[in-house]
Amino acid sequence: MSDINFRLNGREVSYSGSAADRLLDVLRNTYLCTSVKCGCKEGECGACSVLIDGVLFNSCCVAMGAIEGAEVVTMEGFRETRRFEVLDRAFGELSAVQCGFCIPGMVLAAEALLSQNPQPTEEEIREGLSGNLCRCTGYNAIVNAVGLAAKEGKGLW
Amino acid sequence: MVNGYSVSSLAEALEIRSSHSVVPYAGGTDLMVENRKGVEYLFLGKIPELRNITEDDEYIRIGAAVTFTQALEDKKVPDLMKEALKRIAAPAIRNAGTFGGNLGNGSAKADSVLIEFVSDAKLRLASRDKERIVDVDKFYLGRKKLDLGEDELILEVLLPKTGLDRYSYEKVGGRNALAISRVSFAGIFDEKDGRITKLAAAFGAVADTVLRYKDLEETMLGKTIEEARELKEKYLESYAERMVLTQGRVSAEYRKNVCMNLLGSFLAKFGI
Ligand SMILES: Cc1cc2nc3c(=O)[nH]c(=O)nc-3n(C[C@H](O)[C@H](O)[C@H](O)COP(=O)(O)OP(=O)(O)OC[C@H]3O[C@@H](n4cnc5c(N)ncnc54)[C@H](O)[C@@H]3O)c2cc1C
Ligand code: FES
Ligand code: FES
């Protein structure tokens, strides 16, 4: 039986556990990527969002066997990028972060949106973040922060 | 890999499906929430034959492992289907969820399946030794019951290419807290030389399977709009008599009213 090989934040890794294991649990427990949060394990909250080959997924709804050969990016990897810096500054400037639990997921959802659509309208931002729940901010500050990042980071996406 | 099979061709997948007890895994959005214990998955995501959208003279052919996001970006997919796909959950779910998975769940709430019912779509299924095509309404045998052999996979959805342009689509209630009150409706109308040639109506999420009454639809075929308008009240009554809704937390009667209103507005949209 061979291991499951994939790239995690740019590093080649191989996982020897079960193909049926949840990506969310493996990221947190085996690879200690604790930016990936667990809010529901039902695909409803987006706290567990990751990028797989650049596309947004809820890692609670992904089995390890499905990511063989894929590139997985969590906040631990994304925070090394220039795009992150721009998003980070925008979130800070507009006080878009309160408890922070939803934020890694929000930022990755924003990254997924902006890489598809670098100049989204407010409505498109809301749609892009619609799978990510936030119990604190009331969303407006987050939506504005993504809009600001799109403006400030022109050319990056 | 342990507890799973990753395959890269359909032939390989069908071979494993016929020789092992495996659960087909496409996007995982239903399976991972169900969280079944002790199963072995057969991962379908890397099978090129299941990931394409193609067309022939009669059909748009959507591979079982095509995701909703992929279909939304494809010009070949009819607007009526896109209308339903757009309203499925959020981006991350649409990036993962597939047509085969929507069918494979056997749920009357599956939004792409409602469109397949109303448009008389067919499904192509295969096992290692045999391939067959079934009408989608014959594939659904009842709640969570499908006409799918233990050794079979869903390969494609065959969606008719023409006749889907004049439609109504409505989805009432969200999936989260409001899921219990959800009703979905799709209707297709067509006419030729002033006479009705199609009046299809399908209701999702209200019973064990998608509801559609072809015999009632037929009573309107060949009628002029004028004639249909006169028959409308009786037509709605016959639907009301036939529709038996499952009792959910929100009363069946309330949801039936919603269904009748949606049907009524669909008819009105086309002058009936
Ligand atoms: C938060 C959330 C919101 C959702 N919202 C909606 C919604 O609005 N509308 C809606 O319709 N659905 C919704 N769903 C349900 C789900 O996303 C869909 O049913 C989706 O189409 C499932 O596809 P999948 O590829 O993820 O299926 P999987 O979980 O991979 O599989 C589902 C079932 O189908 C079987 N299967 C998959 N592919 C095949 C095949 N090729 N041949 C045979 N069997 C197969 C599997 O064995 C399994 O039994 C939602 C789910 C979540 C978690
Ligand atoms: S933990 Fe995955 S969506 Fe909530
Ligand atoms: S900041 Fe607390 S959940 Fe979003």
GROMACS .gro file of C-alpha atoms and ligand atoms in nm:
model
  490
    1MET     CA    1   0.000   0.000   0.000
    2SER     CA    2   0.150   0.330  -0.098
    3ASP     CA    3   0.118   0.658   0.086
    4ILE     CA    4  -0.085   0.956  -0.029
    5ASN     CA    5   0.154   1.208  -0.177
    6PHE     CA    6   0.068   1.573  -0.210
    7ARG     CA    7   0.220   1.920  -0.169
    8LEU     CA    8   0.137   2.117   0.140
    9ASN     CA    9   0.228   2.484   0.130
   10GLY     CA   10   0.495   2.412  -0.127
   11ARG     CA   11   0.645   2.111   0.053
   12GLU     CA   12   0.621   1.750  -0.071
   13VAL     CA   13   0.456   1.536   0.195
   14SER     CA   14   0.326   1.184   0.214
   15TYR     CA   15   0.051   1.063   0.438
   16SER     CA   16   0.040   0.703   0.545
   17GLY     CA   17  -0.299   0.704   0.719
   18SER     CA   18  -0.640   0.614   0.582
   19ALA     CA   19  -0.766   0.756   0.252
   20ALA     CA   20  -1.100   0.809   0.424
   21ASP     CA   21  -0.954   1.046   0.684
   22ARG     CA   22  -1.075   1.403   0.674
   23LEU     CA   23  -0.832   1.654   0.528
   24LEU     CA   24  -0.932   1.898   0.804
   25ASP     CA   25  -0.827   1.660   1.083
   26VAL     CA   26  -0.505   1.559   0.910
   27LEU     CA   27  -0.404   1.920   0.846
   28ARG     CA   28  -0.456   2.009   1.210
   29ASN     CA   29  -0.336   1.695   1.383
   30THR     CA   30  -0.064   1.556   1.158
   31TYR     CA   31   0.072   1.870   0.993
   32LEU     CA   32  -0.014   2.112   1.275
   33CYS     CA   33  -0.173   2.363   1.039
   34THR     CA   34  -0.394   2.502   1.311
   35SER     CA   35  -0.502   2.803   1.107
   36VAL     CA   36  -0.752   2.560   0.957
   37LYS     CA   37  -1.043   2.573   1.200
   38CYS     CA   38  -1.324   2.332   1.264
   39GLY     CA   39  -1.661   2.500   1.305
   40CYS     CA   40  -1.911   2.238   1.197
   41LYS     CA   41  -1.775   1.945   0.994
   42GLU     CA   42  -2.081   1.987   0.775
   43GLY     CA   43  -1.963   2.219   0.500
   44GLU     CA   44  -2.169   2.504   0.638
   45CYS     CA   45  -1.925   2.746   0.804
   46GLY     CA   46  -1.612   2.776   0.588
   47ALA     CA   47  -1.376   2.798   0.888
   48CYS     CA   48  -1.191   2.497   0.743
   49SER     CA   49  -1.141   2.656   0.398
   50VAL     CA   50  -0.824   2.565   0.209
   51LEU     CA   51  -0.707   2.604  -0.147
   52ILE     CA   52  -0.658   2.285  -0.347
   53ASP     CA   53  -0.485   2.354  -0.675
   54GLY     CA   54  -0.588   2.715  -0.627
   55VAL     CA   55  -0.958   2.636  -0.580
   56LEU     CA   56  -1.151   2.694  -0.257
   57PHE     CA   57  -1.272   2.385  -0.070
   58ASN     CA   58  -1.404   2.307   0.276
   59SER     CA   59  -1.139   2.070   0.410
   60CYS     CA   60  -1.398   1.903   0.635
   61CYS     CA   61  -1.567   1.774   0.319
   62VAL     CA   62  -1.253   1.630   0.160
   63ALA     CA   63  -1.114   1.281   0.216
   64MET     CA   64  -0.738   1.237   0.204
   65GLY     CA   65  -0.756   1.001  -0.095
   66ALA     CA   66  -0.898   1.281  -0.306
   67ILE     CA   67  -0.589   1.501  -0.275
   68GLU     CA   68  -0.330   1.258  -0.407
   69GLY     CA   69  -0.099   1.466  -0.628
   70ALA     CA   70  -0.265   1.797  -0.541
   71GLU     CA   71  -0.126   2.124  -0.405
   72VAL     CA   72  -0.287   2.224  -0.076
   73VAL     CA   73  -0.245   2.575   0.058
   74THR     CA   74  -0.347   2.684   0.408
   75MET     CA   75  -0.294   3.018   0.579
   76GLU     CA   76   0.046   2.890   0.700
   77GLY     CA   77   0.159   2.896   0.337
   78PHE     CA   78  -0.047   3.182   0.207
   79ARG     CA   79   0.085   3.420   0.470
   80GLU     CA   80   0.423   3.416   0.294
   81THR     CA   81   0.282   3.588  -0.015
   82ARG     CA   82   0.253   3.951  -0.125
   83ARG     CA   83  -0.118   3.903  -0.178
   84PHE     CA   84  -0.151   3.810   0.186
   85GLU     CA   85   0.029   4.126   0.290
   86VAL     CA   86  -0.223   4.335   0.102
   87LEU     CA   87  -0.520   4.148   0.247
   88ASP     CA   88  -0.365   4.160   0.594
   89ARG     CA   89  -0.321   4.536   0.577
   90ALA     CA   90  -0.675   4.591   0.445
   91PHE     CA   91  -0.832   4.372   0.716
   92GLY     CA   92  -0.631   4.559   0.979
   93GLU     CA   93  -0.705   4.903   0.846
   94LEU     CA   94  -1.081   4.846   0.844
   95SER     CA   95  -1.091   4.655   1.174
   96ALA     CA   96  -1.236   4.355   0.996
   97VAL     CA   97  -1.112   4.107   1.255
   98GLN     CA   98  -1.264   4.046   1.595
   99CYS     CA   99  -1.219   3.703   1.753
  100GLY     CA  100  -1.039   3.585   1.439
  101PHE     CA  101  -1.183   3.235   1.420
  102CYS     CA  102  -1.332   3.282   1.073
  103ILE     CA  103  -1.048   3.491   0.936
  104PRO     CA  104  -0.811   3.232   0.785
  105GLY     CA  105  -1.108   3.093   0.592
  106MET     CA  106  -1.227   3.440   0.496
  107VAL     CA  107  -0.884   3.540   0.367
  108LEU     CA  108  -0.849   3.223   0.159
  109ALA     CA  109  -1.200   3.272   0.022
  110ALA     CA  110  -1.098   3.628  -0.068
  111GLU     CA  111  -0.783   3.498  -0.237
  112ALA     CA  112  -0.990   3.245  -0.436
  113LEU     CA  113  -1.231   3.520  -0.540
  114LEU     CA  114  -0.967   3.776  -0.635
  115SER     CA  115  -0.765   3.531  -0.838
  116GLN     CA  116  -1.079   3.464  -1.046
  117ASN     CA  117  -1.206   3.818  -1.044
  118PRO     CA  118  -0.949   4.084  -0.945
  119GLN     CA  119  -1.199   4.371  -0.937
  120PRO     CA  120  -1.517   4.231  -0.786
  121THR     CA  121  -1.828   4.435  -0.711
  122GLU     CA  122  -1.959   4.439  -0.357
  123GLU     CA  123  -2.222   4.185  -0.454
  124GLU     CA  124  -1.959   3.956  -0.602
  125ILE     CA  125  -1.753   3.982  -0.284
  126ARG     CA  126  -2.055   3.885  -0.076
  127GLU     CA  127  -2.120   3.589  -0.304
  128GLY     CA  128  -1.753   3.487  -0.292
  129LEU     CA  129  -1.759   3.487   0.090
  130SER     CA  130  -2.108   3.342   0.120
  131GLY     CA  131  -1.985   3.005   0.246
  132ASN     CA  132  -1.786   3.162   0.529
  133LEU     CA  133  -1.971   3.246   0.847
  134CYS     CA  134  -1.859   3.510   1.094
  135ARG     CA  135  -2.021   3.540   1.434
  136CYS     CA  136  -1.856   3.869   1.526
  137THR     CA  137  -1.817   4.133   1.261
  138GLY     CA  138  -2.151   4.149   1.086
  139TYR     CA  139  -1.961   4.103   0.757
  140ASN     CA  140  -1.959   4.461   0.633
  141ALA     CA  141  -1.606   4.534   0.750
  142ILE     CA  142  -1.482   4.210   0.593
  143VAL     CA  143  -1.653   4.284   0.263
  144ASN     CA  144  -1.507   4.635   0.262
  145ALA     CA  145  -1.162   4.500   0.346
  146VAL     CA  146  -1.169   4.266   0.047
  147GLY     CA  147  -1.277   4.557  -0.171
  148LEU     CA  148  -0.993   4.768  -0.035
  149ALA     CA  149  -0.741   4.489  -0.092
  150ALA     CA  150  -0.858   4.457  -0.453
  151LYS     CA  151  -0.791   4.829  -0.498
  152GLU     CA  152  -0.461   4.848  -0.313
  153GLY     CA  153  -0.330   4.525  -0.461
  154LYS     CA  154  -0.406   4.613  -0.821
  155GLY     CA  155  -0.188   4.404  -1.049
  156LEU     CA  156  -0.117   4.139  -0.788
  157TRP     CA  157  -0.417   3.926  -0.880
  158MET     CA  158  -0.344   0.396  -0.041
  159VAL     CA  159  -0.506   0.260   0.272
  160ASN     CA  160  -0.887   0.229   0.266
  161GLY     CA  161  -0.930   0.368  -0.079
  162TYR     CA  162  -0.866   0.337  -0.449
  163SER     CA  163  -0.739   0.619  -0.661
  164VAL     CA  164  -0.786   0.543  -1.030
  165SER     CA  165  -0.716   0.736  -1.344
  166SER     CA  166  -0.931   0.558  -1.599
  167LEU     CA  167  -1.291   0.450  -1.619
  168ALA     CA  168  -1.200   0.093  -1.706
  169GLU     CA  169  -0.994   0.067  -1.388
  170ALA     CA  170  -1.276   0.218  -1.183
  171LEU     CA  171  -1.534  -0.026  -1.319
  172GLU     CA  172  -1.301  -0.316  -1.257
  173ILE     CA  173  -1.264  -0.220  -0.891
  174ARG     CA  174  -1.633  -0.145  -0.855
  175SER     CA  175  -1.717  -0.496  -0.976
  176SER     CA  176  -1.461  -0.678  -0.765
  177HIS     CA  177  -1.461  -0.486  -0.434
  178SER     CA  178  -1.718  -0.342  -0.202
  179VAL     CA  179  -1.644   0.028  -0.247
  180VAL     CA  180  -1.831   0.355  -0.209
  181PRO     CA  181  -1.791   0.583  -0.512
  182TYR     CA  182  -1.653   0.919  -0.401
  183ALA     CA  183  -1.683   1.224  -0.628
  184GLY     CA  184  -1.677   1.561  -0.449
  185GLY     CA  185  -1.730   1.423  -0.098
  186THR     CA  186  -1.976   1.695   0.007
  187ASP     CA  187  -2.245   1.446   0.097
  188LEU     CA  188  -2.023   1.154   0.195
  189MET     CA  189  -1.798   1.346   0.433
  190VAL     CA  190  -2.096   1.496   0.612
  191GLU     CA  191  -2.251   1.149   0.643
  192ASN     CA  192  -1.915   1.030   0.775
  193ARG     CA  193  -1.975   0.658   0.723
  194LYS     CA  194  -1.742   0.439   0.925
  195GLY     CA  195  -1.527   0.159   0.792
  196VAL     CA  196  -1.588   0.217   0.422
  197GLU     CA  197  -1.345   0.207   0.134
  198TYR     CA  198  -1.378   0.484  -0.116
  199LEU     CA  199  -1.332   0.465  -0.490
  200PHE     CA  200  -1.210   0.812  -0.588
  201LEU     CA  201  -1.361   0.925  -0.918
  202GLY     CA  202  -1.217   1.275  -0.939
  203LYS     CA  203  -0.927   1.191  -1.167
  204ILE     CA  204  -1.115   0.998  -1.432
  205PRO     CA  205  -1.108   1.212  -1.747
  206GLU     CA  206  -1.406   1.033  -1.904
  207LEU     CA  207  -1.626   1.151  -1.615
  208ARG     CA  208  -1.504   1.511  -1.610
  209ASN     CA  209  -1.612   1.629  -1.956
  210ILE     CA  210  -1.908   1.818  -2.090
  211THR     CA  211  -1.971   1.728  -2.454
  212GLU     CA  212  -2.260   1.741  -2.698
  213ASP     CA  213  -2.404   1.533  -2.976
  214ASP     CA  214  -2.704   1.597  -3.204
  215GLU     CA  215  -2.958   1.538  -2.930
  216TYR     CA  216  -2.794   1.587  -2.592
  217ILE     CA  217  -2.562   1.790  -2.376
  218ARG     CA  218  -2.367   1.516  -2.203
  219ILE     CA  219  -2.245   1.607  -1.855
  220GLY     CA  220  -1.991   1.371  -1.698
  221ALA     CA  221  -2.082   1.240  -1.353
  222ALA     CA  222  -1.773   1.396  -1.191
  223VAL     CA  223  -1.826   1.740  -1.348
  224THR     CA  224  -1.854   1.995  -1.068
  225PHE     CA  225  -2.125   2.259  -1.046
  226THR     CA  226  -1.864   2.534  -1.086
  227GLN     CA  227  -1.735   2.372  -1.405
  228ALA     CA  228  -2.087   2.347  -1.548
  229LEU     CA  229  -2.163   2.710  -1.461
  230GLU     CA  230  -1.862   2.815  -1.667
  231ASP     CA  231  -1.954   2.604  -1.970
  232LYS     CA  232  -2.146   2.763  -2.256
  233LYS     CA  233  -2.305   2.434  -2.357
  234VAL     CA  234  -2.498   2.396  -2.032
  235PRO     CA  235  -2.854   2.533  -2.071
  236ASP     CA  236  -2.966   2.837  -1.872
  237LEU     CA  237  -3.235   2.644  -1.688
  238MET     CA  238  -2.972   2.413  -1.539
  239LYS     CA  239  -2.746   2.707  -1.455
  240GLU     CA  240  -3.032   2.882  -1.282
  241ALA     CA  241  -3.050   2.590  -1.038
  242LEU     CA  242  -2.673   2.546  -1.003
  243LYS     CA  243  -2.616   2.912  -0.918
  244ARG     CA  244  -2.834   2.872  -0.615
  245ILE     CA  245  -2.663   2.567  -0.472
  246ALA     CA  246  -2.495   2.658  -0.142
  247ALA     CA  247  -2.169   2.856  -0.169
  248PRO     CA  248  -1.858   2.854  -0.392
  249ALA     CA  249  -1.664   2.589  -0.197
  250ILE     CA  250  -1.956   2.345  -0.220
  251ARG     CA  251  -2.010   2.418  -0.590
  252ASN     CA  252  -1.636   2.364  -0.649
  253ALA     CA  253  -1.662   2.015  -0.502
  254GLY     CA  254  -2.020   1.898  -0.563
  255THR     CA  255  -2.086   1.696  -0.877
  256PHE     CA  256  -2.378   1.583  -1.090
  257GLY     CA  257  -2.313   1.217  -1.012
  258GLY     CA  258  -2.300   1.289  -0.640
  259ASN     CA  259  -2.622   1.488  -0.654
  260LEU     CA  260  -2.793   1.187  -0.814
  261GLY     CA  261  -2.610   0.928  -0.606
  262ASN     CA  262  -2.754   1.059  -0.288
  263GLY     CA  263  -3.107   0.969  -0.395
  264SER     CA  264  -3.247   1.284  -0.240
  265ALA     CA  265  -3.554   1.470  -0.365
  266LYS     CA  266  -3.381   1.790  -0.260
  267ALA     CA  267  -3.104   1.757  -0.518
  268ASP     CA  268  -3.125   2.072  -0.727
  269SER     CA  269  -2.965   1.949  -1.050
  270VAL     CA  270  -3.185   1.641  -1.035
  271LEU     CA  271  -3.501   1.854  -1.038
  272ILE     CA  272  -3.390   2.001  -1.370
  273GLU     CA  273  -3.311   1.654  -1.502
  274PHE     CA  274  -3.664   1.542  -1.412
  275VAL     CA  275  -3.841   1.835  -1.574
  276SER     CA  276  -3.636   1.815  -1.892
  277ASP     CA  277  -3.670   1.436  -1.941
  278ALA     CA  278  -3.298   1.377  -1.905
  279LYS     CA  279  -3.146   1.033  -1.927
  280LEU     CA  280  -2.853   0.880  -1.743
  281ARG     CA  281  -2.580   0.660  -1.879
  282LEU     CA  282  -2.473   0.392  -1.633
  283ALA     CA  283  -2.212   0.122  -1.665
  284SER     CA  284  -2.066  -0.178  -1.496
  285ARG     CA  285  -1.757  -0.362  -1.615
  286ASP     CA  286  -1.964  -0.584  -1.840
  287LYS     CA  287  -2.260  -0.376  -1.942
  288GLU     CA  288  -2.374  -0.027  -2.019
  289ARG     CA  289  -2.730   0.107  -2.014
  290ILE     CA  290  -2.929   0.425  -2.045
  291VAL     CA  291  -3.222   0.500  -1.813
  292ASP     CA  292  -3.472   0.783  -1.782
  293VAL     CA  293  -3.395   0.984  -1.471
  294ASP     CA  294  -3.746   0.930  -1.330
  295LYS     CA  295  -3.701   0.553  -1.360
  296PHE     CA  296  -3.364   0.577  -1.186
  297TYR     CA  297  -3.521   0.723  -0.872
  298LEU     CA  298  -3.715   0.440  -0.713
  299GLY     CA  299  -3.809   0.619  -0.392
  300ARG     CA  300  -3.649   0.776  -0.092
  301LYS     CA  301  -3.276   0.699  -0.107
  302LYS     CA  302  -3.352   0.413  -0.348
  303LEU     CA  303  -3.188   0.413  -0.686
  304ASP     CA  304  -3.185   0.176  -0.979
  305LEU     CA  305  -2.808   0.143  -0.950
  306GLY     CA  306  -2.633  -0.192  -0.923
  307GLU     CA  307  -2.360  -0.252  -0.666
  308ASP     CA  308  -2.118  -0.288  -0.955
  309GLU     CA  309  -2.240   0.016  -1.150
  310LEU     CA  310  -2.133   0.377  -1.178
  311ILE     CA  311  -2.320   0.676  -1.313
  312LEU     CA  312  -2.123   0.797  -1.615
  313GLU     CA  313  -2.318   1.084  -1.766
  314VAL     CA  314  -2.630   1.292  -1.757
  315LEU     CA  315  -2.788   1.335  -2.101
  316LEU     CA  316  -2.975   1.661  -2.108
  317PRO     CA  317  -3.192   1.735  -2.415
  318LYS     CA  318  -3.040   2.015  -2.621
  319THR     CA  319  -3.358   2.181  -2.732
  320GLY     CA  320  -3.691   2.282  -2.588
  321LEU     CA  321  -3.557   2.412  -2.254
  322ASP     CA  322  -3.563   2.784  -2.328
  323ARG     CA  323  -3.897   2.888  -2.183
  324TYR     CA  324  -3.897   2.799  -1.818
  325SER     CA  325  -3.963   2.898  -1.458
  326TYR     CA  326  -3.734   2.806  -1.174
  327GLU     CA  327  -3.788   2.882  -0.806
  328LYS     CA  328  -3.618   2.768  -0.488
  329VAL     CA  329  -3.794   2.870  -0.170
  330GLY     CA  330  -3.604   2.872   0.157
  331GLY     CA  331  -3.233   2.821   0.219
  332ARG     CA  332  -3.050   2.507   0.304
  333ASN     CA  333  -2.949   2.586   0.659
  334ALA     CA  334  -3.201   2.660   0.926
  335LEU     CA  335  -3.469   2.704   0.663
  336ALA     CA  336  -3.409   2.374   0.487
  337ILE     CA  337  -3.719   2.229   0.646
  338SER     CA  338  -3.946   2.470   0.463
  339ARG     CA  339  -3.776   2.429   0.131
  340VAL     CA  340  -3.965   2.378  -0.189
  341SER     CA  341  -3.815   2.389  -0.534
  342PHE     CA  342  -3.997   2.413  -0.862
  343ALA     CA  343  -3.907   2.393  -1.229
  344GLY     CA  344  -4.145   2.426  -1.521
  345ILE     CA  345  -4.091   2.417  -1.897
  346PHE     CA  346  -4.336   2.552  -2.152
  347ASP     CA  347  -4.335   2.532  -2.529
  348GLU     CA  348  -4.585   2.599  -2.805
  349LYS     CA  349  -4.610   2.561  -3.177
  350ASP     CA  350  -4.857   2.742  -3.402
  351GLY     CA  351  -5.045   2.867  -3.099
  352ARG     CA  352  -5.083   2.524  -2.942
  353ILE     CA  353  -4.912   2.397  -2.630
  354THR     CA  354  -4.652   2.132  -2.705
  355LYS     CA  355  -4.494   2.111  -2.363
  356LEU     CA  356  -4.606   2.196  -2.013
  357ALA     CA  357  -4.377   2.014  -1.774
  358ALA     CA  358  -4.373   2.082  -1.400
  359ALA     CA  359  -4.152   1.925  -1.133
  360PHE     CA  360  -4.145   1.978  -0.758
  361GLY     CA  361  -3.839   1.910  -0.545
  362ALA     CA  362  -3.783   1.862  -0.173
  363VAL     CA  363  -4.148   1.801  -0.090
  364ALA     CA  364  -4.176   1.423  -0.106
  365ASP     CA  365  -3.961   1.111  -0.115
  366THR     CA  366  -3.871   1.177  -0.474
  367VAL     CA  367  -3.909   1.461  -0.722
  368LEU     CA  368  -4.278   1.489  -0.818
  369ARG     CA  369  -4.391   1.514  -1.176
  370TYR     CA  370  -4.727   1.411  -1.323
  371LYS     CA  371  -4.694   1.350  -1.695
  372ASP     CA  372  -5.054   1.236  -1.735
  373LEU     CA  373  -5.179   1.568  -1.601
  374GLU     CA  374  -4.938   1.756  -1.827
  375GLU     CA  375  -5.075   1.567  -2.126
  376THR     CA  376  -5.426   1.698  -2.071
  377MET     CA  377  -5.298   2.042  -2.173
  378LEU     CA  378  -5.106   1.940  -2.483
  379GLY     CA  379  -5.251   2.058  -2.812
  380LYS     CA  380  -5.465   2.322  -2.639
  381THR     CA  381  -5.451   2.689  -2.726
  382ILE     CA  382  -5.351   2.932  -2.452
  383GLU     CA  383  -5.711   3.049  -2.442
  384GLU     CA  384  -5.839   2.694  -2.386
  385ALA     CA  385  -5.569   2.626  -2.131
  386ARG     CA  386  -5.668   2.934  -1.936
  387GLU     CA  387  -6.023   2.804  -1.910
  388LEU     CA  388  -5.897   2.471  -1.785
  389LYS     CA  389  -5.652   2.625  -1.540
  390GLU     CA  390  -5.860   2.606  -1.226
  391LYS     CA  391  -5.946   2.240  -1.278
  392TYR     CA  392  -5.587   2.171  -1.372
  393LEU     CA  393  -5.460   2.316  -1.047
  394GLU     CA  394  -5.723   2.119  -0.857
  395SER     CA  395  -5.604   1.793  -1.008
  396TYR     CA  396  -5.249   1.873  -0.901
  397ALA     CA  397  -5.368   1.954  -0.551
  398GLU     CA  398  -5.547   1.618  -0.535
  399ARG     CA  399  -5.247   1.425  -0.656
  400MET     CA  400  -4.974   1.584  -0.452
  401VAL     CA  401  -4.905   1.400  -0.131
  402LEU     CA  402  -4.628   1.573   0.059
  403THR     CA  403  -4.420   1.428   0.335
  404GLN     CA  404  -4.495   1.574   0.673
  405GLY     CA  405  -4.194   1.779   0.774
  406ARG     CA  406  -4.148   2.018   1.058
  407VAL     CA  407  -4.325   2.277   0.849
  408SER     CA  408  -4.675   2.161   0.773
  409ALA     CA  409  -4.730   1.969   0.455
  410GLU     CA  410  -5.030   2.187   0.389
  411TYR     CA  411  -4.825   2.504   0.393
  412ARG     CA  412  -4.570   2.358   0.154
  413LYS     CA  413  -4.846   2.235  -0.071
  414ASN     CA  414  -4.982   2.587  -0.091
  415VAL     CA  415  -4.637   2.706  -0.190
  416CYS     CA  416  -4.626   2.439  -0.461
  417MET     CA  417  -4.965   2.539  -0.597
  418ASN     CA  418  -4.866   2.906  -0.602
  419LEU     CA  419  -4.546   2.827  -0.788
  420LEU     CA  420  -4.736   2.617  -1.042
  421GLY     CA  421  -4.995   2.893  -1.080
  422SER     CA  422  -4.731   3.158  -1.147
  423PHE     CA  423  -4.554   2.935  -1.394
  424LEU     CA  424  -4.875   2.899  -1.595
  425ALA     CA  425  -4.941   3.272  -1.567
  426LYS     CA  426  -4.591   3.352  -1.692
  427PHE     CA  427  -4.686   3.195  -2.024
  428GLY     CA  428  -5.029   3.354  -2.044
  429ILE     CA  429  -5.224   3.065  -1.898
  430LIG     C1  430  -2.317   2.294   0.312
  430LIG     C2  431  -2.383   2.214   0.203
  430LIG     C3  432  -2.478   2.274   0.123
  430LIG     C4  433  -2.541   2.201   0.021
  430LIG     N1  434  -2.635   2.263  -0.055
  430LIG     C5  435  -2.696   2.194  -0.155
  430LIG     C6  436  -2.793   2.257  -0.237
  430LIG     O1  437  -2.825   2.376  -0.224
  430LIG     N2  438  -2.851   2.183  -0.335
  430LIG     C7  439  -2.819   2.052  -0.356
  430LIG     O2  440  -2.874   1.992  -0.446
  430LIG     N3  441  -2.728   1.990  -0.279
  430LIG     C8  442  -2.666   2.058  -0.179
  430LIG     N4  443  -2.573   1.994  -0.100
  430LIG     C9  444  -2.551   1.850  -0.117
  430LIG    C10  445  -2.431   1.811  -0.206
  430LIG     O3  446  -2.336   1.915  -0.217
  430LIG    C11  447  -2.476   1.769  -0.345
  430LIG     O4  448  -2.567   1.664  -0.335
  430LIG    C12  449  -2.360   1.731  -0.436
  430LIG     O5  450  -2.407   1.719  -0.568
  430LIG    C13  451  -2.296   1.598  -0.399
  430LIG     O6  452  -2.194   1.572  -0.490
  430LIG     P1  453  -2.053   1.514  -0.443
  430LIG     O7  454  -1.974   1.492  -0.567
  430LIG     O8  455  -1.994   1.597  -0.340
  430LIG     O9  456  -2.104   1.375  -0.384
  430LIG     P2  457  -2.030   1.267  -0.294
  430LIG    O10  458  -2.043   1.305  -0.151
  430LIG    O11  459  -1.896   1.235  -0.347
  430LIG    O12  460  -2.128   1.143  -0.323
  430LIG    C14  461  -2.266   1.146  -0.292
  430LIG    C15  462  -2.328   1.010  -0.321
  430LIG    O13  463  -2.326   0.980  -0.460
  430LIG    C16  464  -2.256   0.861  -0.486
  430LIG     N5  465  -2.187   0.882  -0.614
  430LIG    C17  466  -2.109   0.989  -0.647
  430LIG     N6  467  -2.069   0.979  -0.775
  430LIG    C18  468  -2.120   0.863  -0.825
  430LIG    C19  469  -2.113   0.798  -0.952
  430LIG     N7  470  -2.047   0.850  -1.055
  430LIG     N8  471  -2.179   0.681  -0.967
  430LIG    C20  472  -2.249   0.627  -0.864
  430LIG     N9  473  -2.260   0.685  -0.741
  430LIG    C21  474  -2.196   0.802  -0.722
  430LIG    C22  475  -2.167   0.841  -0.367
  430LIG    O14  476  -2.134   0.707  -0.348
  430LIG    C23  477  -2.255   0.896  -0.255
  430LIG    O15  478  -2.348   0.801  -0.215
  430LIG    C24  479  -2.508   2.066   0.001
  430LIG    C25  480  -2.410   2.005   0.081
  430LIG    C26  481  -2.346   2.076   0.181
  430LIG    C27  482  -2.242   2.010   0.266
  431FES     S1  483  -1.578   2.293   0.954
  431FES    FE1  484  -1.578   2.273   0.741
  431FES     S2  485  -1.730   2.406   0.676
  431FES    FE2  486  -1.747   2.414   0.891
  432FES     S1  487  -1.418   3.750   1.368
  432FES    FE1  488  -1.507   3.614   1.509
  432FES     S2  489  -1.606   3.473   1.378
  432FES    FE2  490  -1.540   3.624   1.242
   0.00000   0.00000   0.00000
